[in-house]
mmCIF file of C-alpha atoms in Angstrom:
data_model
loop_
_atom_site.group_PDB
_atom_site.id
_atom_site.type_symbol
_atom_site.label_atom_id
_atom_site.label_comp_id
_atom_site.label_asym_id
_atom_site.label_seq_id
_atom_site.Cartn_x
_atom_site.Cartn_y
_atom_site.Cartn_z
ATOM 1 C CA MET A 1 85.309 -10.609 76.938
ATOM 2 C CA GLU A 2 82.878 -7.823 77.926
ATOM 3 C CA VAL A 3 84.375 -5.458 75.339
ATOM 4 C CA SER A 4 83.712 -8.034 72.633
ATOM 5 C CA ALA A 5 80.064 -8.347 73.674
ATOM 6 C CA GLN A 6 79.733 -4.556 73.687
ATOM 7 C CA THR A 7 81.282 -4.311 70.232
ATOM 8 C CA SER A 8 78.958 -7.015 68.925
ATOM 9 C CA ASP A 9 75.909 -5.250 70.381
ATOM 10 C CA ILE A 10 76.998 -1.922 68.915
ATOM 11 C CA GLU A 11 77.477 -3.518 65.491
ATOM 12 C CA GLN A 12 74.036 -5.141 65.686
ATOM 13 C CA ILE A 13 72.423 -1.859 66.711
ATOM 14 C CA SER A 14 74.191 -0.113 63.839
ATOM 15 C CA ASN A 15 72.819 -2.746 61.444
ATOM 16 C CA TRP A 16 69.339 -2.207 62.851
ATOM 17 C CA ARG A 17 69.683 1.548 62.399
ATOM 18 C CA ASP A 18 70.690 1.008 58.762
ATOM 19 C CA GLU A 19 67.684 -1.292 58.301
ATOM 20 C CA VAL A 20 65.337 1.312 59.814
ATOM 21 C CA ILE A 21 66.746 3.984 57.492
ATOM 22 C CA ALA A 22 66.289 1.688 54.463
ATOM 23 C CA THR A 23 62.755 0.889 55.586
ATOM 24 C CA ARG A 24 61.976 4.594 55.863
ATOM 25 C CA GLU A 25 63.200 5.082 52.283
ATOM 26 C CA SER A 26 61.013 2.191 51.164
ATOM 27 C CA ILE A 27 58.003 3.802 52.844
ATOM 28 C CA ARG A 28 58.750 7.037 50.999
ATOM 29 C CA SER A 29 58.820 5.086 47.747
ATOM 30 C CA MET A 30 55.483 3.454 48.542
ATOM 31 C CA ARG A 31 54.061 6.880 49.391
ATOM 32 C CA SER A 32 55.185 8.142 45.978
ATOM 33 C CA GLN A 33 53.553 5.149 44.288
ATOM 34 C CA LEU A 34 50.385 5.834 46.258
ATOM 35 C CA GLU A 35 50.369 9.425 45.043
ATOM 36 C CA GLN A 36 50.549 8.154 41.468
ATOM 37 C CA LEU A 37 47.635 5.797 42.068
ATOM 38 C CA ALA A 38 45.617 8.560 43.758
ATOM 39 C CA ARG A 39 45.735 10.634 40.576
ATOM 40 C CA HIS A 40 43.725 8.010 38.730
ATOM 41 C CA LYS A 41 41.369 6.749 41.439
ATOM 42 C CA THR A 42 38.228 8.685 42.213
ATOM 43 C CA ASP A 43 35.813 6.034 43.480
ATOM 44 C CA ASP A 44 34.963 6.130 47.192
ATOM 45 C CA GLU A 45 36.415 2.698 47.977
ATOM 46 C CA SER A 46 39.776 3.514 46.393
ATOM 47 C CA LEU A 47 39.901 6.913 48.078
ATOM 48 C CA ALA A 48 39.245 5.268 51.452
ATOM 49 C CA GLN A 49 42.075 2.794 50.822
ATOM 50 C CA ILE A 50 44.391 5.606 49.736
ATOM 51 C CA GLU A 51 43.637 7.519 52.922
ATOM 52 C CA HIS A 52 44.224 4.345 54.948
ATOM 53 C CA PHE A 53 47.656 3.875 53.401
ATOM 54 C CA GLN A 54 48.561 7.539 53.820
ATOM 55 C CA ASN A 55 47.814 7.213 57.535
ATOM 56 C CA GLN A 56 49.692 3.940 57.835
ATOM 57 C CA PHE A 57 52.751 5.371 56.085
ATOM 58 C CA ILE A 58 52.768 8.353 58.440
ATOM 59 C CA CYS A 59 52.518 6.075 61.484
ATOM 60 C CA GLN A 60 55.239 3.746 60.225
ATOM 61 C CA GLU A 61 57.560 6.674 59.472
ATOM 62 C CA GLU A 62 57.007 8.041 62.978
ATOM 63 C CA LYS A 63 57.864 4.650 64.457
ATOM 64 C CA ALA A 64 60.949 4.482 62.249
ATOM 65 C CA ASP A 65 62.070 7.902 63.493
ATOM 66 C CA GLU A 66 61.548 6.912 67.131
ATOM 67 C CA LEU A 67 63.332 3.623 66.669
ATOM 68 C CA ARG A 68 66.257 5.200 64.816
ATOM 69 C CA HIS A 69 66.658 7.737 67.610
ATOM 70 C CA ASP A 70 66.381 5.100 70.333
ATOM 71 C CA LEU A 71 68.860 2.805 68.596
ATOM 72 C CA LYS A 72 71.305 5.705 68.486
ATOM 73 C CA GLN A 73 70.786 6.297 72.208
ATOM 74 C CA SER A 74 71.153 2.594 72.954
ATOM 75 C CA SER A 75 74.437 2.498 71.058
ATOM 76 C CA LYS A 76 75.675 5.540 72.976
ATOM 77 C CA LYS A 77 74.768 3.908 76.282
ATOM 78 C CA ILE A 78 76.672 0.754 75.393
ATOM 79 C CA SER A 79 79.632 2.795 74.118
ATOM 80 C CA ASN A 80 79.691 4.779 77.370
ATOM 81 C CA ASN A 81 79.987 1.567 79.389
ATOM 82 C CA GLY A 82 76.490 1.776 80.740
ATOM 83 C CA GLN A 83 76.429 5.471 81.538
ATOM 84 C CA PRO A 84 72.931 6.836 81.107
ATOM 85 C CA ALA A 85 71.921 8.218 77.761
ATOM 86 C CA ILE A 86 68.656 9.990 77.172
ATOM 87 C CA LEU A 87 66.076 7.463 78.284
ATOM 88 C CA HIS A 88 62.347 7.479 77.677
ATOM 89 C CA ASP A 89 60.014 5.816 80.165
ATOM 90 C CA ASP A 90 57.754 4.644 77.381
ATOM 91 C CA ARG A 91 60.584 3.579 75.059
ATOM 92 C CA PRO A 92 63.413 1.955 77.018
ATOM 93 C CA VAL A 93 66.756 1.990 75.229
ATOM 94 C CA ASP A 94 68.930 0.655 78.015
ATOM 95 C CA ASP A 95 68.070 -3.007 77.496
ATOM 96 C CA TYR A 96 69.383 -4.815 74.410
ATOM 97 C CA ASP A 97 66.624 -7.444 74.636
ATOM 98 C CA VAL A 98 63.953 -4.739 74.639
ATOM 99 C CA MET A 99 65.508 -3.134 71.554
ATOM 100 C CA TYR A 100 65.677 -6.565 69.907
ATOM 101 C CA ASP A 101 61.945 -7.070 70.538
ATOM 102 C CA ARG A 102 61.088 -3.577 69.310
ATOM 103 C CA MET A 103 63.064 -4.160 66.130
ATOM 104 C CA ASN A 104 61.245 -7.445 65.487
ATOM 105 C CA THR A 105 57.878 -5.747 66.031
ATOM 106 C CA PHE A 106 58.886 -2.921 63.687
ATOM 107 C CA ARG A 107 59.853 -5.441 60.992
ATOM 108 C CA LYS A 108 56.617 -7.379 61.411
ATOM 109 C CA LEU A 109 54.440 -4.266 61.113
ATOM 110 C CA TYR A 110 56.400 -2.982 58.122
ATOM 111 C CA ASN A 111 56.194 -6.335 56.318
ATOM 112 C CA GLU A 112 52.439 -6.503 56.909
ATOM 113 C CA LEU A 113 52.003 -2.959 55.590
ATOM 114 C CA GLN A 114 54.172 -3.693 52.573
ATOM 115 C CA ASP A 115 52.198 -6.867 51.760
ATOM 116 C CA GLU A 116 48.877 -5.063 52.167
ATOM 117 C CA PHE A 117 50.030 -2.230 49.918
ATOM 118 C CA GLU A 118 51.300 -4.635 47.248
ATOM 119 C CA LYS A 119 47.893 -6.337 47.188
ATOM 120 C CA PHE A 120 46.197 -2.965 46.822
ATOM 121 C CA ARG A 121 48.554 -1.988 43.977
ATOM 122 C CA SER A 122 48.011 -5.250 42.134
ATOM 123 C CA PHE A 123 44.228 -4.691 42.098
ATOM 124 C CA SER A 124 44.516 -1.068 41.005
#
């Protein structure tokens, strides 16, 4: 029974990792779209918004990289029957529930950023 739970957790973590990778690609696409918009916008308000999104994309990509790494470590820990992987005090990877919460927070922040960027694009 325990092996089945481990396998299920590993599969879920793998799905999360795939989602994080896809999200990172989506952020790259939005960054490219932003670069196109920046070529045509010269007013101060638009430039401030462009800078805001550039910063947000960088932050979100950094979080995606951290999360992808930590999901990999979490999967390794589960695969090694609980043997320690590389753990970070500020980013625990040894607790499935913590990773679940981090993934939900990551999704929420990404969705908010995506919605905000879509609104900006539609007014540009």
